[in-house]
Tab-separated table of C-alpha atoms in Angstrom:
chain	number	residue	atom	x	y	z
A	1	MET	CA	-14.444	24.044	10.453
A	2	ARG	CA	-12.630	26.877	8.783
A	3	TYR	CA	-12.093	27.603	5.128
A	4	ILE	CA	-10.236	30.513	3.435
A	5	ILE	CA	-11.423	31.664	0.044
A	6	LEU	CA	-9.005	33.960	-2.045
A	7	PHE	CA	-10.723	36.126	-4.514
A	8	ILE	CA	-9.143	37.496	-7.635
A	9	PHE	CA	-11.305	39.952	-9.703
A	10	LEU	CA	-10.801	39.999	-13.442
A	11	LEU	CA	-12.899	43.064	-14.089
A	12	SER	CA	-12.477	43.144	-17.910
A	13	GLU	CA	-14.219	39.764	-18.210
A	14	LEU	CA	-16.488	40.147	-15.107
A	15	THR	CA	-15.171	36.846	-13.781
A	16	ILE	CA	-14.408	35.906	-10.218
A	17	SER	CA	-11.964	32.961	-9.570
A	18	GLY	CA	-10.362	31.549	-6.574
A	19	GLN	CA	-9.543	28.530	-4.384
A	20	THR	CA	-10.874	26.999	-1.142
A	21	TRP	CA	-8.313	25.407	1.233
A	22	HIS	CA	-9.082	22.422	3.449
A	23	GLY	CA	-6.849	20.863	6.083
A	24	LEU	CA	-7.925	17.257	5.826
A	25	LEU	CA	-6.268	15.917	8.931
A	26	TYR	CA	-7.239	18.989	10.948
A	27	GLU	CA	-10.857	18.936	9.926
A	28	ASN	CA	-11.181	15.205	10.782
A	29	ASN	CA	-9.526	15.457	14.134
A	30	VAL	CA	-6.424	13.469	12.991
A	31	SER	CA	-3.146	14.121	14.743
A	32	PRO	CA	-0.682	16.128	12.620
A	33	THR	CA	1.904	14.084	10.644
A	34	SER	CA	4.094	14.667	7.708
A	35	ILE	CA	2.636	13.545	4.323
A	36	SER	CA	4.913	11.476	2.152
A	37	GLY	CA	2.721	10.747	-0.894
A	38	ILE	CA	-0.776	11.176	-2.409
A	39	ALA	CA	-2.550	9.112	-5.070
A	40	THR	CA	-6.082	8.948	-6.775
A	41	ASP	CA	-7.760	5.623	-7.288
A	42	MET	CA	-10.107	4.637	-10.082
A	43	ASN	CA	-13.141	5.814	-8.086
A	44	GLY	CA	-11.627	9.243	-7.533
A	45	ASP	CA	-10.859	8.631	-3.919
A	46	ILE	CA	-7.638	10.117	-2.485
A	47	TRP	CA	-5.111	7.995	-0.738
A	48	ILE	CA	-2.630	9.702	1.610
A	49	ALA	CA	0.670	8.085	2.881
A	50	THR	CA	2.084	9.471	6.115
A	51	GLU	CA	5.463	9.340	7.782
A	52	SER	CA	4.135	8.128	11.147
A	53	ASN	CA	0.435	7.370	10.998
A	54	GLY	CA	0.139	4.992	8.168
A	55	ALA	CA	-2.187	5.584	5.334
A	56	TYR	CA	-5.694	7.179	4.881
A	57	ARG	CA	-8.429	7.134	2.299
A	58	TYR	CA	-10.384	10.255	1.558
A	59	ASN	CA	-13.756	9.924	-0.210
A	60	GLY	CA	-14.572	13.608	-0.393
A	61	THR	CA	-16.320	13.799	3.065
A	62	GLY	CA	-14.090	12.007	5.555
A	63	LEU	CA	-10.897	10.120	6.252
A	64	VAL	CA	-10.640	6.369	6.900
A	65	GLN	CA	-7.368	5.030	8.295
A	66	ILE	CA	-6.113	1.931	6.447
A	67	SER	CA	-5.577	-1.088	8.672
A	68	GLY	CA	-3.341	-4.063	8.116
A	69	LEU	CA	-0.196	-2.158	7.136
A	70	GLN	CA	3.222	-3.806	7.930
A	71	SER	CA	4.450	-0.362	9.081
A	72	ASN	CA	2.977	3.080	9.859
A	73	GLN	CA	6.155	4.720	8.262
A	74	CYS	CA	4.757	4.948	4.743
A	75	ARG	CA	7.058	6.562	2.285
A	76	ALA	CA	5.309	6.257	-1.027
A	77	ILE	CA	1.944	5.423	-2.516
A	78	THR	CA	0.562	4.928	-6.022
A	79	SER	CA	-2.418	3.463	-7.842
A	80	ASP	CA	-2.594	1.366	-11.018
A	81	SER	CA	-5.123	0.780	-13.821
A	82	TYR	CA	-6.354	-2.403	-12.132
A	83	GLY	CA	-7.720	-0.415	-9.171
A	84	ARG	CA	-4.935	-1.553	-6.830
A	85	ILE	CA	-3.179	0.694	-4.410
A	86	TRP	CA	0.559	0.194	-3.703
A	87	ILE	CA	2.152	1.496	-0.500
A	88	GLY	CA	5.940	1.473	0.177
A	89	SER	CA	7.404	1.575	3.657
A	90	ASN	CA	10.460	0.962	5.599
A	91	LEU	CA	9.415	-2.590	5.825
A	92	GLY	CA	8.436	-3.457	2.335
A	93	LEU	CA	5.584	-3.156	-0.112
A	94	ILE	CA	1.895	-3.490	0.404
A	95	CYS	CA	-0.843	-4.014	-2.147
A	96	TRP	CA	-4.380	-3.125	-1.414
A	97	ASN	CA	-6.874	-4.791	-3.743
A	98	ASN	CA	-10.499	-4.250	-3.104
A	99	GLY	CA	-9.916	-4.406	0.612
A	100	VAL	CA	-7.559	-7.295	0.576
A	101	MET	CA	-4.036	-6.449	1.748
A	102	THR	CA	-0.908	-8.413	0.599
A	103	SER	CA	2.559	-7.601	1.943
A	104	TYR	CA	5.911	-8.179	0.310
A	105	ASN	CA	9.394	-7.998	1.782
A	106	THR	CA	12.743	-9.758	1.582
A	107	GLN	CA	11.162	-12.935	2.880
A	108	THR	CA	8.750	-12.938	-0.101
A	109	GLY	CA	11.483	-12.152	-2.717
A	110	MET	CA	12.070	-8.561	-2.623
A	111	GLN	CA	15.790	-7.588	-2.910
A	112	SER	CA	15.305	-4.688	-0.575
A	113	GLN	CA	12.340	-3.794	1.719
A	114	ASN	CA	13.651	-0.157	2.215
A	115	VAL	CA	11.207	1.519	-0.227
A	116	TYR	CA	11.571	5.108	-1.152
A	117	SER	CA	9.364	5.581	-4.237
A	118	LEU	CA	6.750	3.865	-6.419
A	119	CYS	CA	5.033	4.187	-9.752
A	120	ALA	CA	2.754	1.940	-11.819
A	121	GLY	CA	4.143	0.815	-15.197
A	122	ALA	CA	2.910	-1.091	-18.149
A	123	ASN	CA	1.032	-4.360	-18.073
A	124	GLY	CA	0.221	-4.135	-14.340
A	125	ALA	CA	3.824	-3.971	-13.191
A	126	VAL	CA	4.854	-1.719	-10.291
A	127	TRP	CA	8.257	-0.090	-10.119
A	128	ILE	CA	9.927	0.343	-6.737
A	129	GLY	CA	12.723	2.677	-5.874
A	130	THR	CA	14.685	1.141	-2.977
A	131	ALA	CA	17.992	1.291	-1.156
A	132	ALA	CA	19.363	-1.567	-3.334
A	133	GLY	CA	18.265	-0.243	-6.721
A	134	LEU	CA	15.268	-0.205	-8.999
A	135	ILE	CA	12.820	-3.173	-8.642
A	136	ARG	CA	10.123	-4.257	-11.116
A	137	PHE	CA	7.356	-6.401	-9.639
A	138	ASP	CA	5.024	-8.118	-12.225
A	139	GLY	CA	2.769	-9.661	-9.649
A	140	ASN	CA	4.848	-12.923	-9.403
A	141	SER	CA	8.534	-12.087	-9.327
A	142	PHE	CA	10.906	-9.215	-8.542
A	143	THR	CA	13.617	-8.059	-10.936
A	144	LEU	CA	16.370	-5.804	-9.488
A	145	TYR	CA	18.249	-3.238	-11.593
A	146	ASN	CA	21.339	-1.579	-10.047
A	147	THR	CA	24.639	-0.092	-10.829
A	148	ALA	CA	25.655	-3.366	-12.524
A	149	ASN	CA	22.853	-2.666	-14.984
A	150	GLY	CA	23.837	0.919	-15.762
A	151	LEU	CA	22.240	2.956	-12.961
A	152	PRO	CA	24.468	5.706	-11.456
A	153	SER	CA	23.369	4.818	-7.887
A	154	ASN	CA	21.541	2.087	-6.138
A	155	ILE	CA	19.560	4.511	-3.937
A	156	ILE	CA	16.473	5.426	-6.014
A	157	ARG	CA	14.694	8.380	-4.532
A	158	THR	CA	11.993	8.852	-7.153
A	159	VAL	CA	10.460	7.022	-10.039
A	160	SER	CA	7.841	7.844	-12.779
A	161	PHE	CA	6.362	6.269	-15.941
A	162	ASP	CA	5.838	8.380	-19.069
A	163	GLY	CA	3.749	5.722	-20.844
A	164	THR	CA	6.766	4.158	-22.590
A	165	ASN	CA	9.796	4.620	-20.369
A	166	ILE	CA	10.613	4.439	-16.654
A	167	TRP	CA	12.427	7.439	-15.187
A	168	ALA	CA	14.405	7.098	-11.987
A	169	GLY	CA	16.250	9.753	-9.985
A	170	SER	CA	19.025	9.432	-7.507
A	171	LEU	CA	21.708	11.648	-5.799
A	172	TYR	CA	23.936	11.138	-8.873
A	173	GLY	CA	21.616	11.892	-11.797
A	174	LEU	CA	18.565	10.940	-13.830
A	175	SER	CA	18.064	7.612	-15.683
A	176	LYS	CA	15.625	6.511	-18.440
A	177	PHE	CA	14.919	2.847	-18.811
A	178	ASP	CA	13.268	1.740	-22.183
A	179	GLY	CA	12.956	-1.795	-21.134
A	180	SER	CA	16.335	-3.021	-22.193
A	181	SER	CA	18.940	-0.349	-21.212
A	182	PHE	CA	19.357	2.794	-19.227
A	183	GLN	CA	20.253	6.225	-20.590
A	184	ASN	CA	21.685	8.477	-17.874
A	185	TYR	CA	21.495	12.282	-17.663
A	186	SER	CA	23.566	14.652	-15.449
A	187	ILE	CA	24.766	18.231	-15.353
A	188	ALA	CA	26.889	17.332	-18.443
A	189	ASN	CA	23.662	16.679	-20.334
A	190	GLY	CA	21.928	19.878	-19.228
A	191	LEU	CA	20.395	19.031	-15.849
A	192	PRO	CA	20.702	21.932	-13.307
A	193	ALA	CA	21.930	19.463	-10.700
A	194	ASN	CA	22.715	15.740	-10.211
A	195	ASN	CA	20.692	15.600	-6.928
A	196	ILE	CA	17.402	14.543	-8.170
A	197	ARG	CA	14.454	15.191	-5.714
A	198	SER	CA	11.472	14.242	-7.941
A	199	VAL	CA	10.501	13.060	-11.432
A	200	PHE	CA	6.911	13.623	-12.816
A	201	CYS	CA	6.058	12.315	-16.331
A	202	VAL	CA	3.100	13.751	-18.316
A	203	SER	CA	4.314	12.178	-21.546
A	204	PRO	CA	7.571	11.130	-23.171
A	205	ASN	CA	8.003	14.724	-24.321
A	206	GLU	CA	7.056	16.259	-21.032
A	207	VAL	CA	9.027	15.087	-18.113
A	208	TRP	CA	9.584	17.308	-15.176
A	209	ILE	CA	12.667	16.759	-12.887
A	210	GLY	CA	12.996	18.537	-9.556
A	211	THR	CA	16.501	19.088	-8.186
A	212	ASN	CA	18.070	21.153	-5.355
A	213	ASN	CA	19.147	23.763	-8.015
A	214	GLY	CA	15.883	24.195	-9.903
A	215	ALA	CA	13.465	22.341	-12.076
A	216	ALA	CA	14.028	21.007	-15.573
A	217	LEU	CA	11.542	20.160	-18.260
A	218	PHE	CA	12.629	17.422	-20.646
A	219	ASN	CA	10.820	17.966	-24.122
A	220	GLY	CA	12.082	14.786	-25.731
A	221	SER	CA	15.488	16.186	-26.914
A	222	GLY	CA	16.728	18.595	-24.242
A	223	PHE	CA	16.098	20.416	-20.917
A	224	GLN	CA	14.645	23.792	-20.192
A	225	ILE	CA	15.604	25.051	-16.732
A	226	LEU	CA	13.284	26.979	-14.299
A	227	ASN	CA	14.643	28.503	-11.117
A	228	HIS	CA	14.440	31.610	-9.070
A	229	THR	CA	15.617	33.765	-11.847
A	230	ASN	CA	12.689	32.933	-14.190
A	231	GLY	CA	9.657	32.055	-12.223
A	232	LEU	CA	10.176	29.965	-9.099
A	233	LEU	CA	10.554	31.213	-5.533
A	234	SER	CA	12.946	28.427	-4.508
A	235	ASP	CA	15.429	26.289	-6.340
A	236	THR	CA	14.680	23.224	-4.345
A	237	VAL	CA	11.772	21.415	-6.146
A	238	LEU	CA	10.239	18.565	-4.267
A	239	SER	CA	7.270	17.540	-6.310
A	240	PHE	CA	5.026	18.316	-9.362
A	241	ALA	CA	1.463	18.071	-10.370
A	242	LYS	CA	-0.671	18.924	-13.395
A	243	ASP	CA	-4.440	19.722	-12.889
A	244	ALA	CA	-7.208	19.241	-15.411
A	245	GLY	CA	-6.913	22.831	-16.606
A	246	GLY	CA	-3.356	22.317	-17.820
A	247	ASN	CA	-1.737	24.163	-14.966
A	248	THR	CA	1.646	22.801	-13.775
A	249	TRP	CA	2.217	22.947	-9.961
A	250	PHE	CA	5.614	23.048	-8.268
A	251	CYS	CA	6.135	22.214	-4.627
A	252	THR	CA	9.020	23.805	-2.884
A	253	PRO	CA	9.889	24.142	0.865
A	254	THR	CA	8.927	27.805	0.772
A	255	ALA	CA	5.937	28.074	-1.659
A	256	ILE	CA	3.558	26.330	-3.928
A	257	THR	CA	3.894	27.752	-7.449
A	258	ARG	CA	1.263	27.413	-10.235
A	259	MET	CA	2.401	27.858	-13.874
A	260	ASN	CA	-0.090	28.640	-16.547
A	261	GLY	CA	1.821	29.237	-19.646
A	262	SER	CA	4.228	31.957	-18.860
A	263	VAL	CA	2.347	33.158	-15.804
A	264	PHE	CA	3.515	32.097	-12.366
A	265	THR	CA	1.253	32.391	-9.288
A	266	HIS	CA	2.973	31.789	-5.867
A	267	PHE	CA	1.211	30.685	-2.747
A	268	THR	CA	3.276	31.323	0.362
A	269	GLU	CA	2.491	30.607	4.007
A	270	ILE	CA	0.590	33.868	4.512
A	271	TYR	CA	-2.199	32.387	2.431
A	272	TYR	CA	-2.777	29.334	4.483
A	273	ASP	CA	-1.099	29.555	7.880
A	274	ILE	CA	-3.986	31.554	9.387
A	275	SER	CA	-4.259	30.413	13.024
A	276	ILE	CA	-3.717	26.603	13.300
A	277	ASP	CA	-0.080	26.512	11.888
A	278	GLN	CA	-1.036	23.577	9.724
A	279	PHE	CA	0.487	24.459	6.404
A	280	THR	CA	4.034	25.574	7.167
A	281	GLU	CA	6.238	23.411	4.915
A	282	PRO	CA	4.992	21.856	1.734
A	283	VAL	CA	6.578	18.442	1.000
A	284	CYS	CA	4.591	16.936	-1.960
A	285	ILE	CA	1.735	17.851	-4.309
A	286	HIS	CA	-0.781	15.911	-6.290
A	287	ALA	CA	-3.630	16.886	-8.690
A	288	SER	CA	-6.928	15.051	-9.193
A	289	GLY	CA	-9.057	16.871	-11.777
A	290	ASP	CA	-9.465	20.457	-10.704
A	291	ASP	CA	-8.490	19.535	-7.093
A	292	VAL	CA	-4.962	19.836	-5.895
A	293	PHE	CA	-3.672	18.239	-2.671
A	294	ILE	CA	-0.639	19.534	-0.942
A	295	GLY	CA	1.155	17.356	1.514
A	296	THR	CA	2.856	19.387	4.275
A	297	ASN	CA	4.968	18.536	7.304
A	298	ASN	CA	1.705	18.170	9.393
A	299	ASP	CA	-1.334	17.972	7.066
A	300	CYS	CA	-2.817	17.316	3.700
A	301	VAL	CA	-4.318	20.472	2.359
A	302	LYS	CA	-6.954	20.294	-0.383
A	303	ILE	CA	-7.273	23.155	-2.855
A	304	LYS	CA	-10.605	23.448	-4.780
A	305	ARG	CA	-10.549	25.714	-7.733
A	306	TRP	CA	-13.707	27.451	-8.739
A	307	MET	CA	-14.900	30.296	-10.961
A	308	VAL	CA	-17.981	32.361	-11.264
A	309	LYS	CA	-18.561	34.186	-14.585
A	310	ASN	CA	-20.618	37.474	-14.956
A	311	PRO	CA	-21.513	37.826	-11.325
A	312	LYS	CA	-24.645	39.918	-10.631
A	313	SER	CA	-22.882	42.608	-8.577
A	314	THR	CA	-21.091	45.913	-9.110
A	315	PHE	CA	-17.406	45.759	-9.000
A	316	LEU	CA	-15.412	47.176	-6.133
A	317	GLN	CA	-14.106	50.830	-6.350
A	318	THR	CA	-10.737	49.814	-4.933
A	319	ASP	CA	-8.283	46.980	-5.404
A	320	SER	CA	-6.716	47.254	-1.920
A	321	ILE	CA	-8.564	45.171	0.648
A	322	SER	CA	-7.180	45.070	4.144
A	323	THR	CA	-9.992	43.525	6.224
A	324	PHE	CA	-12.455	40.703	6.021
A	325	ILE	CA	-15.468	39.486	7.941
A	326	THR	CA	-15.387	36.099	9.896
A	327	ASN	CA	-18.358	33.810	10.491
A	328	THR	CA	-18.726	35.433	13.962
A	329	GLY	CA	-19.239	38.838	12.465
A	330	ALA	CA	-15.786	40.115	13.510
A	331	LEU	CA	-13.933	42.387	11.217
A	332	LEU	CA	-10.262	41.388	10.992
A	333	ALA	CA	-7.281	43.189	9.517
A	334	ILE	CA	-4.944	41.242	7.177
A	335	ASP	CA	-1.433	42.004	6.006
A	336	TYR	CA	-1.805	41.248	2.317
A	337	PRO	CA	-3.539	43.854	0.129
A	338	ASP	CA	-5.077	43.238	-3.312
A	339	ILE	CA	-6.774	40.133	-2.074
A	340	LEU	CA	-10.218	39.839	-0.646
A	341	GLY	CA	-10.543	36.956	1.931
A	342	LEU	CA	-13.752	35.490	3.248
A	343	GLU	CA	-13.706	33.139	6.238
A	344	PHE	CA	-16.748	30.985	7.052
């Protein structure tokens, strides 16, 4: 088992903070696979959807593969306030309810079983982004919304709930549904692009939109744009998360970026691609308390944030560290100065 700890010394406050990184599939001897979605249930367990190996449940110590899925090609996953887990695949929708699996597809009333995205809405409803439009399932019946109802496209790539409205993204723009009608947004309304990759709702006045031309923050009245010119390393934004400390996380193909107010911290592959090549391309991100989970093209990486105040030690006389000691006692050189790494 191998962990990497990154230390940042804040000498003025005598505080040490950092993160530990865990490759969950790698550490549990699970074959590498691309991660398509991550969710947290009511007990704090983490659920992981994969592109080829089905879904897993992580309880903090180990992974359990979920049996009874209609397909191992899982594309989306979400949890609701009733303790249920919803999984979308290329063959329909699955509901996990206290160990009982129920499958839904076109034979049970779904207008399309080609699921791309999911989110839990009000009153126990689940919203499903499909190739035929946006579907609402209330537990008994499926209601389809498509271009005939005002959507700019029937292919819904991402969906999120802000506590009041449902937001849906497609190749042709962003849509907000208030329960009766759709309001559409595009470049003409201030978006950086119409190609919507992700939507992440914190509240009706904090909605993050990822596109192939930067991120947009909807504040209730307009859009604020973030891209490579003002904080991000990449303009393609695949996913968002917000941790318990109020940090906003951006997932891009080339880096993970953490935003704390106006301060941006970038994590690129030199931080986590140490020897097993397990964290080469981030594809999604999810926060659960202080823990952040990053789905990549071959693993789910857990970041644990920690902080030690007033450590009982003297501070270093240099801020340029180029070696670290492994658990075998070897002294290794590293290519990134200003960071002290301890491997154990």
